[in-house]
Coordinates of C-alpha atoms in Angstrom, one line a residue:
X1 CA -17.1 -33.9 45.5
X2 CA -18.0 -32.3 42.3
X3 CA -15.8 -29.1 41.4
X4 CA -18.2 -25.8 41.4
X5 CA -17.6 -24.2 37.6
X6 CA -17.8 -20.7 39.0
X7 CA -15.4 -21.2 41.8
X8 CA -13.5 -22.7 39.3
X9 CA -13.3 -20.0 37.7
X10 CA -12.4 -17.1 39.7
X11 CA -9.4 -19.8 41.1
X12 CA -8.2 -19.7 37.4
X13 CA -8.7 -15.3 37.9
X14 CA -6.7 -15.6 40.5
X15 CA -3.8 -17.9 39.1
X16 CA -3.9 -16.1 35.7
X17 CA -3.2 -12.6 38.0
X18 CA -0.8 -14.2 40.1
X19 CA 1.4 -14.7 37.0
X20 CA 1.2 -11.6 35.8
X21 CA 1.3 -9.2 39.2
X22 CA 3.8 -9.6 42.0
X23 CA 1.2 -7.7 44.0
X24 CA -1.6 -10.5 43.6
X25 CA 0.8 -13.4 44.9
X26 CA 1.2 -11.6 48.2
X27 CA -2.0 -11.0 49.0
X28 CA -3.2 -14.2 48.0
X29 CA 0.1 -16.2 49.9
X30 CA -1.7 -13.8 53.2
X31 CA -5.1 -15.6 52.8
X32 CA -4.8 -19.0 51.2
X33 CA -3.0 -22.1 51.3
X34 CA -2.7 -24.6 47.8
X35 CA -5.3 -27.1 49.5
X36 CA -8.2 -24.2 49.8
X37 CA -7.8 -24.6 45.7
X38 CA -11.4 -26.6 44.5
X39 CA -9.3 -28.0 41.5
X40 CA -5.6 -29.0 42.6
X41 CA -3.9 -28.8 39.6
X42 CA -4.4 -24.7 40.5
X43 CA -3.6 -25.4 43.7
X44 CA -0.4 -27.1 42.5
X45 CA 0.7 -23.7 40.7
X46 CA -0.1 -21.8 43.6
X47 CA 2.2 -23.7 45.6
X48 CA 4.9 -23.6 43.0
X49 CA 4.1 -19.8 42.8
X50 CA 5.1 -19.4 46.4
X51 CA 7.6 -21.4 46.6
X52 CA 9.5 -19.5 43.7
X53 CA 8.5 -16.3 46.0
X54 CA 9.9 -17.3 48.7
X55 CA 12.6 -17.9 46.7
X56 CA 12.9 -14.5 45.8
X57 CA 12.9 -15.9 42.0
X58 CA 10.7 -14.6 39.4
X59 CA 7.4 -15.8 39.1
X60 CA 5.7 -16.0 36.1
X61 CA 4.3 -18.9 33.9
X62 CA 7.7 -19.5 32.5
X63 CA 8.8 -20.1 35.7
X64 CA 6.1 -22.0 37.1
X65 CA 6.7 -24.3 34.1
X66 CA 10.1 -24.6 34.5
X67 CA 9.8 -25.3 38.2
X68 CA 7.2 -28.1 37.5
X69 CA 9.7 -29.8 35.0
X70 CA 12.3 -30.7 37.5
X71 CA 9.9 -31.5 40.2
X72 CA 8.3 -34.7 38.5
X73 CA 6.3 -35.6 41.7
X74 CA 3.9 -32.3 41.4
X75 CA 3.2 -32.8 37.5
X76 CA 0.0 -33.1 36.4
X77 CA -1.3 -34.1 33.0
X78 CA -0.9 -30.9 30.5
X79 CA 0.8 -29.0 33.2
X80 CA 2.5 -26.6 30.5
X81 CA -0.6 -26.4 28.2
X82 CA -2.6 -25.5 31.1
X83 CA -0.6 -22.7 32.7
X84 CA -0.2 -21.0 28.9
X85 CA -4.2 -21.1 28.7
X86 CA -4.4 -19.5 32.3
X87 CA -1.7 -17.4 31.4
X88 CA -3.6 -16.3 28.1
X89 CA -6.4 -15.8 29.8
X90 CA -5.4 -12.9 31.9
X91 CA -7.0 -9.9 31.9
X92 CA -5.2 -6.6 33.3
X93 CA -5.7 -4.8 36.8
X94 CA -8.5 -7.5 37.6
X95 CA -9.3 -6.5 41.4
X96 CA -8.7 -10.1 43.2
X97 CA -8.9 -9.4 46.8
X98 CA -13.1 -10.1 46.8
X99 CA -11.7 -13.0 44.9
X100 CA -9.3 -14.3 46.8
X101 CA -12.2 -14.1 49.8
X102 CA -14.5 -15.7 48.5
X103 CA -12.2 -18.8 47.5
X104 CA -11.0 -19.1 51.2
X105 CA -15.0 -19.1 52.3
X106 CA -15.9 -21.3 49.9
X107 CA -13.0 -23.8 51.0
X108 CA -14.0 -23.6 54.3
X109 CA -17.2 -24.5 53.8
X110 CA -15.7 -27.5 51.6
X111 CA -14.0 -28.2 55.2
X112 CA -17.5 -28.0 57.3
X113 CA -19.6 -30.5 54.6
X114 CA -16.3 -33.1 55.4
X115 CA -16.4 -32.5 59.0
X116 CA -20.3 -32.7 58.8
X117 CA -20.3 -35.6 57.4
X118 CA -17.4 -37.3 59.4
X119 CA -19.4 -36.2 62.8
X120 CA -22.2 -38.1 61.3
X121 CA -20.2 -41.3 60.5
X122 CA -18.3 -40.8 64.2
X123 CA -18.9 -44.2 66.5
X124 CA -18.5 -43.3 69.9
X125 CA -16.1 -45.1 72.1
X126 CA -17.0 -45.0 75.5
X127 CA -13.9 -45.7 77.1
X128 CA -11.9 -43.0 74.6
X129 CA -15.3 -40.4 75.1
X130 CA -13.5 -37.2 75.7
X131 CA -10.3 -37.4 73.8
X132 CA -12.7 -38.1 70.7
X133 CA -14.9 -35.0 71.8
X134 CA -11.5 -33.1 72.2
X135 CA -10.2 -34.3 68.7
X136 CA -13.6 -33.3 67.4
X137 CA -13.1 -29.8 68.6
X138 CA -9.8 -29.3 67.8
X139 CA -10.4 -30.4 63.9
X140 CA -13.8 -27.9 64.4
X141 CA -11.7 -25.1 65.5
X142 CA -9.0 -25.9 62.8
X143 CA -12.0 -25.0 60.4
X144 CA -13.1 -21.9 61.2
X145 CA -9.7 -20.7 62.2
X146 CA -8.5 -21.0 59.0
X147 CA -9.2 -17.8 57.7
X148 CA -5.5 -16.2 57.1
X149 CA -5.4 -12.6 57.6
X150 CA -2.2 -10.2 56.9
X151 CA -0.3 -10.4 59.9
X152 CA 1.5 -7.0 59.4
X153 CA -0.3 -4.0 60.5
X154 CA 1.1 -0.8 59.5
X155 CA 2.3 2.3 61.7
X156 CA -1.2 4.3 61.5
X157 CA -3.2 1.2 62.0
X158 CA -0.6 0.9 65.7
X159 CA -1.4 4.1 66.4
X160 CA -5.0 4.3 66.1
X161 CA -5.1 1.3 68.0
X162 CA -3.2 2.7 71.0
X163 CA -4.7 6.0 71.1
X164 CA -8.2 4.5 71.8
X165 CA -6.5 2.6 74.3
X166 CA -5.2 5.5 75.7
X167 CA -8.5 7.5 75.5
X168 CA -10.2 4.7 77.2
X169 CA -7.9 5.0 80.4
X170 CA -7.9 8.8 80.1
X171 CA -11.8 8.6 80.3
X172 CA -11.7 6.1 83.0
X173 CA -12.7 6.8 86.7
X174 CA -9.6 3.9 87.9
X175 CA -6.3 4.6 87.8
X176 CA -5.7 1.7 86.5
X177 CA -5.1 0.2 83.2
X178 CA -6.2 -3.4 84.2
X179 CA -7.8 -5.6 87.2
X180 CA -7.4 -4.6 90.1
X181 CA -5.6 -6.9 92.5
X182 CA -6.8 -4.9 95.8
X183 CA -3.4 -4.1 97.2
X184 CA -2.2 -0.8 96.2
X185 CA 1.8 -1.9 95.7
X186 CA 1.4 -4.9 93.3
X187 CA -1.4 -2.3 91.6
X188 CA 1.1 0.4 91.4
X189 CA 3.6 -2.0 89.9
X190 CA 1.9 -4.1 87.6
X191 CA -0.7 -1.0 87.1
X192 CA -3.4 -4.0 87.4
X193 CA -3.5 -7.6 86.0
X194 CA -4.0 -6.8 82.3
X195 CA -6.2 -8.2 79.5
X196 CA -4.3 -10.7 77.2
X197 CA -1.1 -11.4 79.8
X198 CA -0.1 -14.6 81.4
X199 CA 0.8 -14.0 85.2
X200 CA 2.0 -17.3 87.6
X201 CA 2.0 -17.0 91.3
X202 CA 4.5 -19.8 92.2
X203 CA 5.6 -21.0 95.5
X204 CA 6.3 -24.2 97.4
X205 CA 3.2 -26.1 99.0
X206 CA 1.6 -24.6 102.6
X207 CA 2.6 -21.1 101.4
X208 CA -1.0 -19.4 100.5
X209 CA -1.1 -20.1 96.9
X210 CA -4.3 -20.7 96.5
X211 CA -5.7 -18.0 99.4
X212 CA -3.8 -15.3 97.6
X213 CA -5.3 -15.8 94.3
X214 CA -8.9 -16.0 96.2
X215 CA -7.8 -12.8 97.6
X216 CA -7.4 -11.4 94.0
X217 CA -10.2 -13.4 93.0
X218 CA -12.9 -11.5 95.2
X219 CA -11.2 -8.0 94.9
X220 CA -11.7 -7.9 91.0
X221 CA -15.3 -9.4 91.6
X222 CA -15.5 -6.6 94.4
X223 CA -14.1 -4.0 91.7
X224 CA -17.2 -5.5 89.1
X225 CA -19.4 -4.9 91.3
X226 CA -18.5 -1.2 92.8
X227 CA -18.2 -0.3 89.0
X228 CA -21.6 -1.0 88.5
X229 CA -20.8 -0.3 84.6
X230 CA -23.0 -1.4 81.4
X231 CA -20.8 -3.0 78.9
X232 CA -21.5 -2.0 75.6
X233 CA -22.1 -5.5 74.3
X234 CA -24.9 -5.9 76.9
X235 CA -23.1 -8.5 79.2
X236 CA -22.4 -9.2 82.7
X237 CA -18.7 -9.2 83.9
X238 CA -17.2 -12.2 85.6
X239 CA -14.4 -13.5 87.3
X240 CA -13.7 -17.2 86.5
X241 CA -11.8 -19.8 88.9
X242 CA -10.9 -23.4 87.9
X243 CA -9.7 -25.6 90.7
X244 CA -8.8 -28.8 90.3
X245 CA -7.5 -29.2 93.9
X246 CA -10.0 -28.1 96.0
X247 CA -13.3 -28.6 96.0
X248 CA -16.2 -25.4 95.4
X249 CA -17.5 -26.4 99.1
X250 CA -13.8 -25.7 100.2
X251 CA -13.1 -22.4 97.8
X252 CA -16.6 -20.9 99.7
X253 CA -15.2 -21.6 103.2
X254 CA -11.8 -19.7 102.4
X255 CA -13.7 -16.8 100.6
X256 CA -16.2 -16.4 103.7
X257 CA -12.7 -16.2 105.4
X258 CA -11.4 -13.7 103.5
X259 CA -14.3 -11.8 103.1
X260 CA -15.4 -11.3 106.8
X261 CA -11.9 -11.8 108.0
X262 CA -13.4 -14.7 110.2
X263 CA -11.6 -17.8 111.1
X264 CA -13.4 -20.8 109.5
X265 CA -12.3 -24.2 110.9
X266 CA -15.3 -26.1 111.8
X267 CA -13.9 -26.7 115.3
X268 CA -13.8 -22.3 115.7
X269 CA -17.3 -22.2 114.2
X270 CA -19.2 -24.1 116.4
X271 CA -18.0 -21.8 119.3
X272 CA -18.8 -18.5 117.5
X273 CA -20.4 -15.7 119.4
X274 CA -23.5 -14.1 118.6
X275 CA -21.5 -11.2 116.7
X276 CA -19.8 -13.4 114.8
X277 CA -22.6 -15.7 113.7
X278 CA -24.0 -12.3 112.5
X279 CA -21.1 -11.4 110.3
X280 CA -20.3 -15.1 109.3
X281 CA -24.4 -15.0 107.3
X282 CA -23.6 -11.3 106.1
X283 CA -20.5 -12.8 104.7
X284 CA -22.4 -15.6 103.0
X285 CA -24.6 -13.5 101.3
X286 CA -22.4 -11.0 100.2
X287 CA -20.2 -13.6 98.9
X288 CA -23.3 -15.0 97.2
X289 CA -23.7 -11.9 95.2
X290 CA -20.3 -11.4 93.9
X291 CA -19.8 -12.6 89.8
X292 CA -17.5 -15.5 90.1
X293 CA -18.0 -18.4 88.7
X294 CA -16.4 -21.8 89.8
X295 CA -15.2 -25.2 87.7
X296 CA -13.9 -27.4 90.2
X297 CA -13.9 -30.5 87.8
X298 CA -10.6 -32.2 89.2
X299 CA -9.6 -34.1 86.1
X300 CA -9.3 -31.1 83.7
X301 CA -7.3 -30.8 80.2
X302 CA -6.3 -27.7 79.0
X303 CA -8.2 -28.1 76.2
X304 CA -11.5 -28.3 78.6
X305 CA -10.5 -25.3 80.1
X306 CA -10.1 -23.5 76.6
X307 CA -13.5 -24.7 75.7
X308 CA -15.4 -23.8 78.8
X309 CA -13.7 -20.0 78.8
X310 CA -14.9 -20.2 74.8
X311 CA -18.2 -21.2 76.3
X312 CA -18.6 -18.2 79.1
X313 CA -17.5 -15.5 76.7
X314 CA -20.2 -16.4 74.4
X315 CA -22.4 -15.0 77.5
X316 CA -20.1 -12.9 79.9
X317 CA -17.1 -10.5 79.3
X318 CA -14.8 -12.6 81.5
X319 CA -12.4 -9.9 83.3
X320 CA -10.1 -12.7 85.0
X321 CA -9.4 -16.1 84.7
X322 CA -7.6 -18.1 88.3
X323 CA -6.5 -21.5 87.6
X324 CA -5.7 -23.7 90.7
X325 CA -2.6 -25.2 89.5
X326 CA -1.2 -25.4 86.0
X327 CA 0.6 -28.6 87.1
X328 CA -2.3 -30.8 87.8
X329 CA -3.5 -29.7 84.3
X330 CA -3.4 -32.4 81.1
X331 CA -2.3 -32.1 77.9
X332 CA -4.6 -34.0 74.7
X333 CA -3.1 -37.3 74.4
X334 CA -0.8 -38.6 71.6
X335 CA 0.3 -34.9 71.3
X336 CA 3.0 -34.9 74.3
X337 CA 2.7 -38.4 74.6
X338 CA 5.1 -39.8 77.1
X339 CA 7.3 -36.5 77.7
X340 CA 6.2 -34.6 81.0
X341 CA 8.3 -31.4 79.6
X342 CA 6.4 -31.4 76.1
X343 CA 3.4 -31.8 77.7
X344 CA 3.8 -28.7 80.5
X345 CA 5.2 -26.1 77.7
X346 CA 2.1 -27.6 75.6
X347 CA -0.1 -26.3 78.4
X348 CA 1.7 -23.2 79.1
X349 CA 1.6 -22.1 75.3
X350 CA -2.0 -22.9 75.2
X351 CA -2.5 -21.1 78.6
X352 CA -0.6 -18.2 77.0
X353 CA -3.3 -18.6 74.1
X354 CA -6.5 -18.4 76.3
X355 CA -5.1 -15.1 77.4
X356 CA -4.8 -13.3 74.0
X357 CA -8.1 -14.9 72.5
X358 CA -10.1 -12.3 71.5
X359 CA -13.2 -14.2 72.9
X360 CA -11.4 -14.0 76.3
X361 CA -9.0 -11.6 76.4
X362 CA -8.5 -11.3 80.0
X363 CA -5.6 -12.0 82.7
X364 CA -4.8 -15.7 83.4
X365 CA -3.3 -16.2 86.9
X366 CA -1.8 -19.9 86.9
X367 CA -0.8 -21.0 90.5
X368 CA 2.3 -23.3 90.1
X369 CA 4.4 -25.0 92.3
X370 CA 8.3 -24.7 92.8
X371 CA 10.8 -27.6 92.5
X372 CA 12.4 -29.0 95.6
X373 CA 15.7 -27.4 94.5
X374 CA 14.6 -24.2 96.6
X375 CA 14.7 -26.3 99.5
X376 CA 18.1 -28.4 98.7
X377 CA 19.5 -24.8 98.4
X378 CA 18.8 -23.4 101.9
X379 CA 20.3 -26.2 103.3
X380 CA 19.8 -25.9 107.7
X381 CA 19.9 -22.1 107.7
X382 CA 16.8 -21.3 106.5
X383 CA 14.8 -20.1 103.5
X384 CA 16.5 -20.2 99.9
X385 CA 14.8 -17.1 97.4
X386 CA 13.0 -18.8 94.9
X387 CA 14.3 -18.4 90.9
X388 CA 13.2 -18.4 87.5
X389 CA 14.5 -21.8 86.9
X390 CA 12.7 -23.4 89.7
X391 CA 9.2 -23.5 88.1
X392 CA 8.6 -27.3 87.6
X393 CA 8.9 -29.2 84.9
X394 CA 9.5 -27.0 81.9
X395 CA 11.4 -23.6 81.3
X396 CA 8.1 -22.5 79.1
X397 CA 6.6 -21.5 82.2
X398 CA 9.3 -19.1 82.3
X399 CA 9.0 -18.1 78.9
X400 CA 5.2 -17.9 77.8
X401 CA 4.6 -15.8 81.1
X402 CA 4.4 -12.0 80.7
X403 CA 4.5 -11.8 84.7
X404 CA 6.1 -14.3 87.4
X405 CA 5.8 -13.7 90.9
X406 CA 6.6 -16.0 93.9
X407 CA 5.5 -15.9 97.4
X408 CA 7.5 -16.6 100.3
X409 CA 7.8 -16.2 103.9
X410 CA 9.6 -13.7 105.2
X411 CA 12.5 -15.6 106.7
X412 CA 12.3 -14.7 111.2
X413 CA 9.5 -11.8 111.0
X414 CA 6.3 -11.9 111.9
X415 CA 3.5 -9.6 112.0
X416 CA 1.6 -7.9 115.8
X417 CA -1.5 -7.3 115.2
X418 CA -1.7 -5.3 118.4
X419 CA 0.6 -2.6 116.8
X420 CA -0.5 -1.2 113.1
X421 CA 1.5 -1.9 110.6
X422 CA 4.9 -3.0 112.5
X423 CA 7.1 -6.2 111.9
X424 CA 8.3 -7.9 114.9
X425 CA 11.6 -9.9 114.9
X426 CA 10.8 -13.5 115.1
X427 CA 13.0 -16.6 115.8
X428 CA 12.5 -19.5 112.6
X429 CA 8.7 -20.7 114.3
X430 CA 7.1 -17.6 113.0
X431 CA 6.4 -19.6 110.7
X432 CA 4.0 -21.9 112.7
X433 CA 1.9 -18.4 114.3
X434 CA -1.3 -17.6 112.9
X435 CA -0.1 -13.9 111.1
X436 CA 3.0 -14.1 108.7
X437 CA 5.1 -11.9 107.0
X438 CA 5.1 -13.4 103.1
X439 CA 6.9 -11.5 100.6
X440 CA 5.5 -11.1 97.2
X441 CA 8.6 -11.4 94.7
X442 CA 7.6 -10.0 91.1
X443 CA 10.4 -12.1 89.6
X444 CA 9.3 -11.4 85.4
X445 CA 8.0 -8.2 84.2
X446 CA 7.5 -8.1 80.6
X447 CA 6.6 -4.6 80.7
X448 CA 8.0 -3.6 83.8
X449 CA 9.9 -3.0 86.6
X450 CA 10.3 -6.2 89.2
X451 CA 10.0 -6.0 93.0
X452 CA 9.6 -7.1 96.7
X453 CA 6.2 -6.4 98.2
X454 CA 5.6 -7.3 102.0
X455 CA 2.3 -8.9 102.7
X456 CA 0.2 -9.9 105.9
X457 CA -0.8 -13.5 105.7
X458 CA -3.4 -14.4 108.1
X459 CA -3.6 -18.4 108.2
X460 CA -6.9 -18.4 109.9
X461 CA -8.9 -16.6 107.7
X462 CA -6.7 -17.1 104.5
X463 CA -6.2 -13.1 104.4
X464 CA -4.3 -10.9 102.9
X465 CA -3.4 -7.9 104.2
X466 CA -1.6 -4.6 102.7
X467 CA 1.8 -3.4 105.2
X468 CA 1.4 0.3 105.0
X469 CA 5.0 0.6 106.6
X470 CA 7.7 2.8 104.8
X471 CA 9.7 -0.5 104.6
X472 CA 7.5 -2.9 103.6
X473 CA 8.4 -2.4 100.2
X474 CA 11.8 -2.2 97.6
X475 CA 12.0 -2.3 94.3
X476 CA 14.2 -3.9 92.6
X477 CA 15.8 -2.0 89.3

């Protein structure tokens, strides 16, 4: 590919000011890299330039030059004749930044014409379809990533920053900072699920998982909905499941469970009464209204699930993302390859990702299972508390989550429904009745206090429901 002269030239503006001013080579070591150079002997300085910076040696062409000379494998022909000229060619308090831009644009674009063209030379492989689609992507998304921005922000910049974030929760009608989960403790203690953070709800299997995150699922769509707000881009907010367990057919039952508190086996409906056949359609087309949208693609990678969020914001503001479980989740092949615990943190760190993209920028709730180690510890008495360390397969979890929670069933209690609010002393087959006690254990609190919140579970409508007791709830400090 032929060099462009004027690119050329502003690279040698750029090199000629980054010997001269200390000031230059930091903002151009923020934006560029030596391989966004057009000609690489200038990108060969700039390299040499940083290196010496990072250094913390002088740079300046005597430098450079010297540098070059013990390093025989990045000389070029005239090396020293050619820094001198660029040197030379300097001109004084030369404003680079616009500069410096436009030489990281026009290297991107370099990148697209390759990729273009590679695209149009790609022969599909049938039996390798989607990793080459996912390999595709990820070189796309290299691309127009690679714009380098300062990382640093100053103390004014913070501030401003917060304050509108303040101003927005001052002017709001919620309470609220984040999405709702619809019961008031976890609310008060996690103040809502909140834009940008990584939250699992772990548990062994059989617990309710999977009903409790519907049960979050349809209170923030609920919330959407009773808001009734314009954004100010002009689009719709959604809620956003992925399960790869259960099926959409499945998901709907539970929700029509949840939401009209109706049992939902088939065996039950077929002996509904007229009053419940009544509230069972109402259900069904309240649930129809509500903005969730469902994946229930069973063989997802995490990079599918990246792509398909990317996909959704481009025509919703997506204000939570439910993912049904991380677990069953694939990472791209040949980059974990072979190593189960590579391959988890891999997921978890891209998971952690999704969260902060600025596309998405919405709570993630991964549902994850617990090790078996839970179980080996409670031994024949009963019900071990779950810990950090028994998230399976990889201590990322643990790490890349801003928020971990567990649910568990409250070892002998059960819940009467005949008396409000009480918790009646069970023996260990509480366990097997159709209303539970489950305790939801916030475990990890990045920005917060942890605690114990007391739950209803009811099995046969895969509800949740709030204990308005005085001690259905301790915090932990």
């Amino acid at each position: 590919m032929a060099i462009d002269q004027s690119i050329e030239k502003l690279e040698i503006m750029v090199i000629g000011s980054i010997l001269n001013e200390s000031a230059s080579l930091d903002n151009a070591m923020s934006k560029l890299e030596p391989k966004d150079f057009s000609n690489n002997q200038l990108g060969i300085i700039f390299s040499v330039a940083s290196a010496l910076k990072r250094e913390a040696k002088a740079v300046d062409a005597n430098s450079v030059t010297t540098y070059l000379d013990a390093h025989e494998e990045l000389q070029f022909s005239n090396y020293s004749e050619t820094i001198n000229n660029i040197n030379r060619q300097f001109i004084v308090s030369v404003d680079i930044d616009d500069k410096i831009d436009t030489i990281k644009e026009q290297a991107i674009k370099r990148n697209l014409d390759r990729f273009a063209s590679s695209i149009f030379d790609t022969k599909i492989d049938h039996v390798s379809f989607n990793d080459q689609i996912h390999e595709i992507e990820r070189n796309f998304m290299s691309i127009i990533g690679a714009k380098k921005s300062a990382k640093f922000k100053n103390m004014t910049e913070v501030s401003e920053t917060y304050q509108q974030r303040i101003q927005v929760v001052v002017n709001s009608k919620s309470e609220l900072l984040g999405v709702t989960s619809g019961y008031q403790d976890i609310d008060r203690i996690l103040n809502g699920f909140q834009d940008g953070n990584l939250i699992i709800l772990a548990a062994r299997p059989g617990v309710g998982k999977t009903a409790l995150a519907l049960n979050f699922l349809i209170n923030a769509a609920d919330s959407i909905i009773q808001k009734n707000e314009k954004s100010e881009n002009g689009k719709k907010d959604v809620v956003v499941m992925f399960s790869l367990e259960m099926g959409a057919d499945q998901l709907f039952s539970r929700m029509v469970g949840i939401k009209g508190s109706l049992p939902v086996k088939l065996s039950r409906i077929k002996n509904y009464s007229n009053l419940e056949w009544r509230s069972f359609n109402e259900t069904i087309n309240s649930i129809e209204e509500l903005p969730i949208l469902i994946d229930d693609s069973s063989d997802l990678s995490i990079l599918d699930v990246q792509s398909r969020l990317k996909q959704i914001s481009n025509d919703y503001n997506i204000k939570l993302v439910v993912l049904d479980y991380l677990q069953l989740l694939k990472g791209p092949k040949g980059v974990t390859q072979n190593n189960r615990q590579q391959e988890v943190a891999f997921i978890s760190r891209t998971l952690k990702g999704i969260a902060r993209d600025k596309d998405i920028n919405a709570p993630v709730i991964a549902i994850a299972q617990l090790s078996r180690a839970i179980e080996q510890r409670a031994g024949v008495k009963g019900n071990a508390r779950p810990q950090l360390s028994d998230l399976r397969e990889s201590g990322a979890i643990e790490q890349d989550a801003d928020i971990v929670t567990f649910l568990q069933y409250k070892q002998n209690e059960t819940f009467d429904p005949t008396e409000e609010g009480s918790v009646v002393q069970q023996n260990e087959t509480s366990q097997n009745t159709n209303s539970v006690i489950v305790e939801f254990i916030i475990a990890k609190h990045r920005n917060g206090e942890i605690a114990n919140i007391n739950l209803v579970f009811d099995k046969t409508s895969s509800t949740f429901l709030p204990i308005t007791s005085d001690n259905s709830q301790n915090n932990i400090n």
